XYZ file of C-alpha atoms in Angstrom:
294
model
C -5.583 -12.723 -4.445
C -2.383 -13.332 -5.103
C -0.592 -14.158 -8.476
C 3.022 -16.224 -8.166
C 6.589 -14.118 -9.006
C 8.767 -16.347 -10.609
C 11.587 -17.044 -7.811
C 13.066 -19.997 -9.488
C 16.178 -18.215 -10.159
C 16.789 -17.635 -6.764
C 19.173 -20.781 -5.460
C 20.839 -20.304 -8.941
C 24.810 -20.822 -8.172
C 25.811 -20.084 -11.997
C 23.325 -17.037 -11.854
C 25.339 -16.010 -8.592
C 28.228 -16.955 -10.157
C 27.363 -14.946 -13.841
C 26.535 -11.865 -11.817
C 29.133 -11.458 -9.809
C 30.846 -8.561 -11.128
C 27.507 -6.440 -11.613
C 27.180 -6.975 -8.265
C 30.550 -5.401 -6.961
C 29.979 -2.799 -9.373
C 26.545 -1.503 -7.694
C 27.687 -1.862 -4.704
C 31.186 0.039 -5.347
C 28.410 2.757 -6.744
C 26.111 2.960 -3.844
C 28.636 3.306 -1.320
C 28.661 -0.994 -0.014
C 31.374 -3.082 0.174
C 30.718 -6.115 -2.033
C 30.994 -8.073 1.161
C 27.886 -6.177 2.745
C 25.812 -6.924 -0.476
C 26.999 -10.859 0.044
C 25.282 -10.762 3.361
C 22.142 -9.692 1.671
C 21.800 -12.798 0.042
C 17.814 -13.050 -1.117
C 18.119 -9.233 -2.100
C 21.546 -10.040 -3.984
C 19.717 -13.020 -5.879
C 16.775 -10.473 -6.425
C 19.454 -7.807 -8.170
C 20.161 -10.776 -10.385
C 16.979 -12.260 -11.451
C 16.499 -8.264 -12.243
C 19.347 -8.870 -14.367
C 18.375 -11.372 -16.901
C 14.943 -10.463 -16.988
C 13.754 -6.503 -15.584
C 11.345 -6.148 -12.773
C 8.447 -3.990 -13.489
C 6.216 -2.013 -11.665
C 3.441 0.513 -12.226
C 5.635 2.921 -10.791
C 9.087 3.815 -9.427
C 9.270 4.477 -5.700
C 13.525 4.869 -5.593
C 13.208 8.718 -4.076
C 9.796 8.116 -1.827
C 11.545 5.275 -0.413
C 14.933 6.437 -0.097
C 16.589 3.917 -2.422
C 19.962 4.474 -3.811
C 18.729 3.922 -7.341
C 16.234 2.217 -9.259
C 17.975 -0.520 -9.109
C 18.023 -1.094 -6.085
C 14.368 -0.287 -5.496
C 13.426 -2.962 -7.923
C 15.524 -5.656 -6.373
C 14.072 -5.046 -2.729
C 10.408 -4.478 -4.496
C 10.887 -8.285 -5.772
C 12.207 -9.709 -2.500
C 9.240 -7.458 -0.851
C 6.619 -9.176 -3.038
C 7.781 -12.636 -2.401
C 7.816 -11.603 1.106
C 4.040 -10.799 0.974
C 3.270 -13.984 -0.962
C 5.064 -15.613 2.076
C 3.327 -13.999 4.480
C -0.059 -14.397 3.378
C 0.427 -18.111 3.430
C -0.466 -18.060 6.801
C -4.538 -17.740 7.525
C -3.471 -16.605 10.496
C -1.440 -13.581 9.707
C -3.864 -12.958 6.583
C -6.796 -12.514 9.112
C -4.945 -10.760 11.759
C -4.608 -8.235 7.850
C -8.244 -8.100 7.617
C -9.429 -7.800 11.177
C -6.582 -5.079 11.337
C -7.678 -2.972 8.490
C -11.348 -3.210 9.673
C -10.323 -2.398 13.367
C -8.220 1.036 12.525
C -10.275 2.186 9.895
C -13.662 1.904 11.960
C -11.706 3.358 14.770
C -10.861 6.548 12.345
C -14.692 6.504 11.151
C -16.237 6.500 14.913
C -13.266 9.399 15.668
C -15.131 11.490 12.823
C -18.323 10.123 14.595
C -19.317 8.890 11.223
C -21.910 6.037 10.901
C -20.402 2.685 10.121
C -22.650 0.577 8.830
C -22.143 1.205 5.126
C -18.276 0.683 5.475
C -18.897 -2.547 7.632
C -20.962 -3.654 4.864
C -18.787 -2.626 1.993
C -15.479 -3.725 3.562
C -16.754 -7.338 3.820
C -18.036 -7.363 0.485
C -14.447 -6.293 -1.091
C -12.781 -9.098 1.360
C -15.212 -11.766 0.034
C -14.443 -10.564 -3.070
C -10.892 -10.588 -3.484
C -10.649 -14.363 -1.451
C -12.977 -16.125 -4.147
C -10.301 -17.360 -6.801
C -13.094 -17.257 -9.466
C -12.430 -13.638 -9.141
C -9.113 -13.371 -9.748
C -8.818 -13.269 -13.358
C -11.132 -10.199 -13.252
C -9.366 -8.288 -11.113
C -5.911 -9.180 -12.668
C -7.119 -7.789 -16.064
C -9.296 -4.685 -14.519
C -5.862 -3.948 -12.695
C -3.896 -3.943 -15.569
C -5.868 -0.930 -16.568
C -4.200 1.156 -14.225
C -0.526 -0.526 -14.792
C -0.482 -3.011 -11.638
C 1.587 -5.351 -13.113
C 1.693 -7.802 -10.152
C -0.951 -8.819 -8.113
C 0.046 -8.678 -4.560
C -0.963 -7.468 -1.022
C 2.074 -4.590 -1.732
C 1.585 -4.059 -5.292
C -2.358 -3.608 -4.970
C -2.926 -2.032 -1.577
C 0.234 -0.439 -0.552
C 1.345 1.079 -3.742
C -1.768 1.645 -5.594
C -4.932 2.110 -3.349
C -3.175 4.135 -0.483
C -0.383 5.946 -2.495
C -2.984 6.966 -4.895
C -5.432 7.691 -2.032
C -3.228 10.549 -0.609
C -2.028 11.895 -3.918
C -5.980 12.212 -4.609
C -6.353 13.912 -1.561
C -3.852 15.905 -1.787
C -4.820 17.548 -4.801
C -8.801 18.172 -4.268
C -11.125 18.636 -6.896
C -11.513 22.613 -7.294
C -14.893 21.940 -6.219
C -13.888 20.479 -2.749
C -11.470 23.449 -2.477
C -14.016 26.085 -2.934
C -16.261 24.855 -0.008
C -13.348 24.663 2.683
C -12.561 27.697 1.461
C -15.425 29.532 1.366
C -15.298 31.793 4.997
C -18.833 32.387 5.036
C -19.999 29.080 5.302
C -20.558 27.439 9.039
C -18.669 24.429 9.476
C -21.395 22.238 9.986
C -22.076 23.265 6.007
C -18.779 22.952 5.061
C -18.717 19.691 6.377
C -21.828 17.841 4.849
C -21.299 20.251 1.209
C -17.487 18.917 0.980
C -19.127 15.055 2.073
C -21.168 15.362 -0.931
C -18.722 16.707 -3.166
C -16.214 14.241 -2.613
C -19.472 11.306 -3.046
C -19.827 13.107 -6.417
C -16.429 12.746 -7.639
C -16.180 9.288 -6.407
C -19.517 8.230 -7.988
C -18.613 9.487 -11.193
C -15.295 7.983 -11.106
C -17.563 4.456 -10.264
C -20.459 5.294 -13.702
C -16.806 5.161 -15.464
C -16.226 1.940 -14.766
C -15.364 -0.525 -17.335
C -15.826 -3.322 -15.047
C -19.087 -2.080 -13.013
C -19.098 -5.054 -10.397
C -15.491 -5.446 -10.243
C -12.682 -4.438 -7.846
C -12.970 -0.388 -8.000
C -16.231 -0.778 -7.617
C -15.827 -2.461 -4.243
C -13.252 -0.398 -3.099
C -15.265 2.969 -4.082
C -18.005 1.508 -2.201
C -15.622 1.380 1.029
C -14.164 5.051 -0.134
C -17.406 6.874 -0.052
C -17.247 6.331 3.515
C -13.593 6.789 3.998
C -12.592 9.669 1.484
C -14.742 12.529 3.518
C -13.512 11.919 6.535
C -10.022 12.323 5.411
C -10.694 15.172 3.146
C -12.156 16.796 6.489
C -9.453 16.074 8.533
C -6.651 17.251 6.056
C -7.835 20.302 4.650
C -10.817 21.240 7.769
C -10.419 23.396 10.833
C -10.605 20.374 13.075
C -7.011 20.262 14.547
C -6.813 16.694 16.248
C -8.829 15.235 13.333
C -6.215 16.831 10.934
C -3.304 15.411 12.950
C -4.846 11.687 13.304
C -5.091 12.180 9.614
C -1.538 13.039 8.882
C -0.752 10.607 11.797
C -1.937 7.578 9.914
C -1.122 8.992 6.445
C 2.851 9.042 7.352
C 2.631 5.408 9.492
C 1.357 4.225 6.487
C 4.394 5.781 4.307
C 6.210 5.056 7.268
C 5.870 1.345 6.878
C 6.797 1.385 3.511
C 10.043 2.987 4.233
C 10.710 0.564 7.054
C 10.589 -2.546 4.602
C 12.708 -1.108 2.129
C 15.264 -0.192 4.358
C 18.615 -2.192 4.431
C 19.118 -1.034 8.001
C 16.096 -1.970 9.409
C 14.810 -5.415 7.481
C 17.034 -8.047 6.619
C 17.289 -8.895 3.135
C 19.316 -11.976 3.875
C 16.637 -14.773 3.289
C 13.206 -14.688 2.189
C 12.132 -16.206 6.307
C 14.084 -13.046 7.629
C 12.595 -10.501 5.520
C 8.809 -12.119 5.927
C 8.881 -11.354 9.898
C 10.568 -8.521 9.497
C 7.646 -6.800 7.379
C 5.502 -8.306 9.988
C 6.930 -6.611 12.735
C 7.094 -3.627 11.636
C 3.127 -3.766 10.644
C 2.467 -5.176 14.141
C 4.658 -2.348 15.101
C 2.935 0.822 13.125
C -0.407 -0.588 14.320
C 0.391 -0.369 17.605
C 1.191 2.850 16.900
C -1.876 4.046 15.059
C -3.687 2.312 17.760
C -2.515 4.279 20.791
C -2.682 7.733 19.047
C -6.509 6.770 18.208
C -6.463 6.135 21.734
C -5.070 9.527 22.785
């Protein structure tokens, strides 16, 4: 599910050579030596093509990320979807993806001791979904709704389903609030009432739907299961569910961090960027993985 970024400006010499003072200028500005930004040559020729024709994005990351500007932040968020694309031209590494995602997220379920049958079900639906190309237009224009502009692996999954995941859980319905609240309830009450208030909110949120088969759909599917458990864990009495919780919550932002950082992935060539994002997921899994293990 993946729709091509134009890189064909990125072996230009004359667009190197056209650039070449707004380069020295950002970096004078963010503290590089122009030398240091010539090493980073694929985010360099990134910072160009952003140049003649502006990157966009459904939304600016440059502070979450700790970018030096939006600038800069656009650049790398144009080598880092080319470094997807790259990536996910592998089957291999794309299922290693899938049979990751499945793995950790059952792992969190059977942690809650939730049943896992109906996310089994639903998360193999929204993978057959998204890998038939007859369903790619669809997506691309029911994503558009919401301001993806791009669709790839970072732009769809990373920045939009899990950034907009926590904020949503972050800031509860006041209905989900009241019953965590509410000291006179048991927790086993609390529990199932706040299930089947956050099931209420999602299932309205599906009726909406202008596309009632489409991608949302899927992915609410896959949420009804997931969403409870981590509005238990985060806002719940359960102390080792709420730190797994936060746990994978700030690997996750972790990750992202890690990819945009100069200092720890190399934005020298599209090759050296690609297993550098790699890593670091291989890395932050193995992370997640031994703390679920704990």
């Amino acid at each position: 599910m993946t729709r091509s970024v134009s890189d064909s400006n990125l072996d230009s010499a004359e667009s190197f050579a056209s650039a070449s003072e707004f380069v020295a200028d950002l970096a004078e500005l963010n503290g590089f030596s122009e030398s240091e930004y010539n090493d980073y040559r694929f985010y360099k020729a990134a910072m160009i093509t952003h140049e003649e024709s502006p990157i966009y994005c459904r939304a600016v990351h440059t502070e979450l990320l700790h970018c030096a500007n939006d600038n800069e932040y656009l650049a790398k968020l144009h080598c880092v979807r080319l470094a997807f694309q790259y990536l996910f031209k592998d089957p291999a590494i794309t299922q290693w993806i899938i049979e990751t995602g499945r793995q950790i997220l059952t792992d969190l379920l059977c942690l809650g001791d939730k049943d896992i049958k109906e996310f089994l079900m639903g998360y193999e639906d929204i993978i057959n979904y998204v890998q038939d190309p007859n369903n790619w237009d669809d997506i691309q224009k029911e994503l558009e709704q919401y301001n993806v502009k791009v669709m790839t692996f970072y732009d769809v999954c990373l920045d939009f389903l899990i950034c907009d995941s926590f904020c949503d859980l972050g800031a509860p319905p006041a209905s989900v609030k009241a019953v965590v609240q509410n000291r006179f309830l048991s927790k086993g009450f609390k529990e199932t009432a706040l299930t089947k208030a956050v099931c209420s909110v999602l299932k309205n949120k599906k009726r909406a739907l202008k596309y009632s088969d489409g991608f949302m759909s899927h992915f609410y599917v896959i949420s009804e299961q997931l969403y409870p458990l981590f509005a238990w864990g985060f806002f719940g009495p359960d102390e080792h569910l709420r730190d797994i919780c936060n746990y994978f919550r700030d690997q996750l932002l972790g990750f992202q961090a890690d990819i945009f950082d100069f200092q720890k992935s190399d934005y020298t060539t599209l090759e050296n960027l690609s297993q550098d994002i790699l890593a670091h997921m291989k890395n932050r899994v193995n992370n997640i993985s031994v703390k679920l293990s704990q």
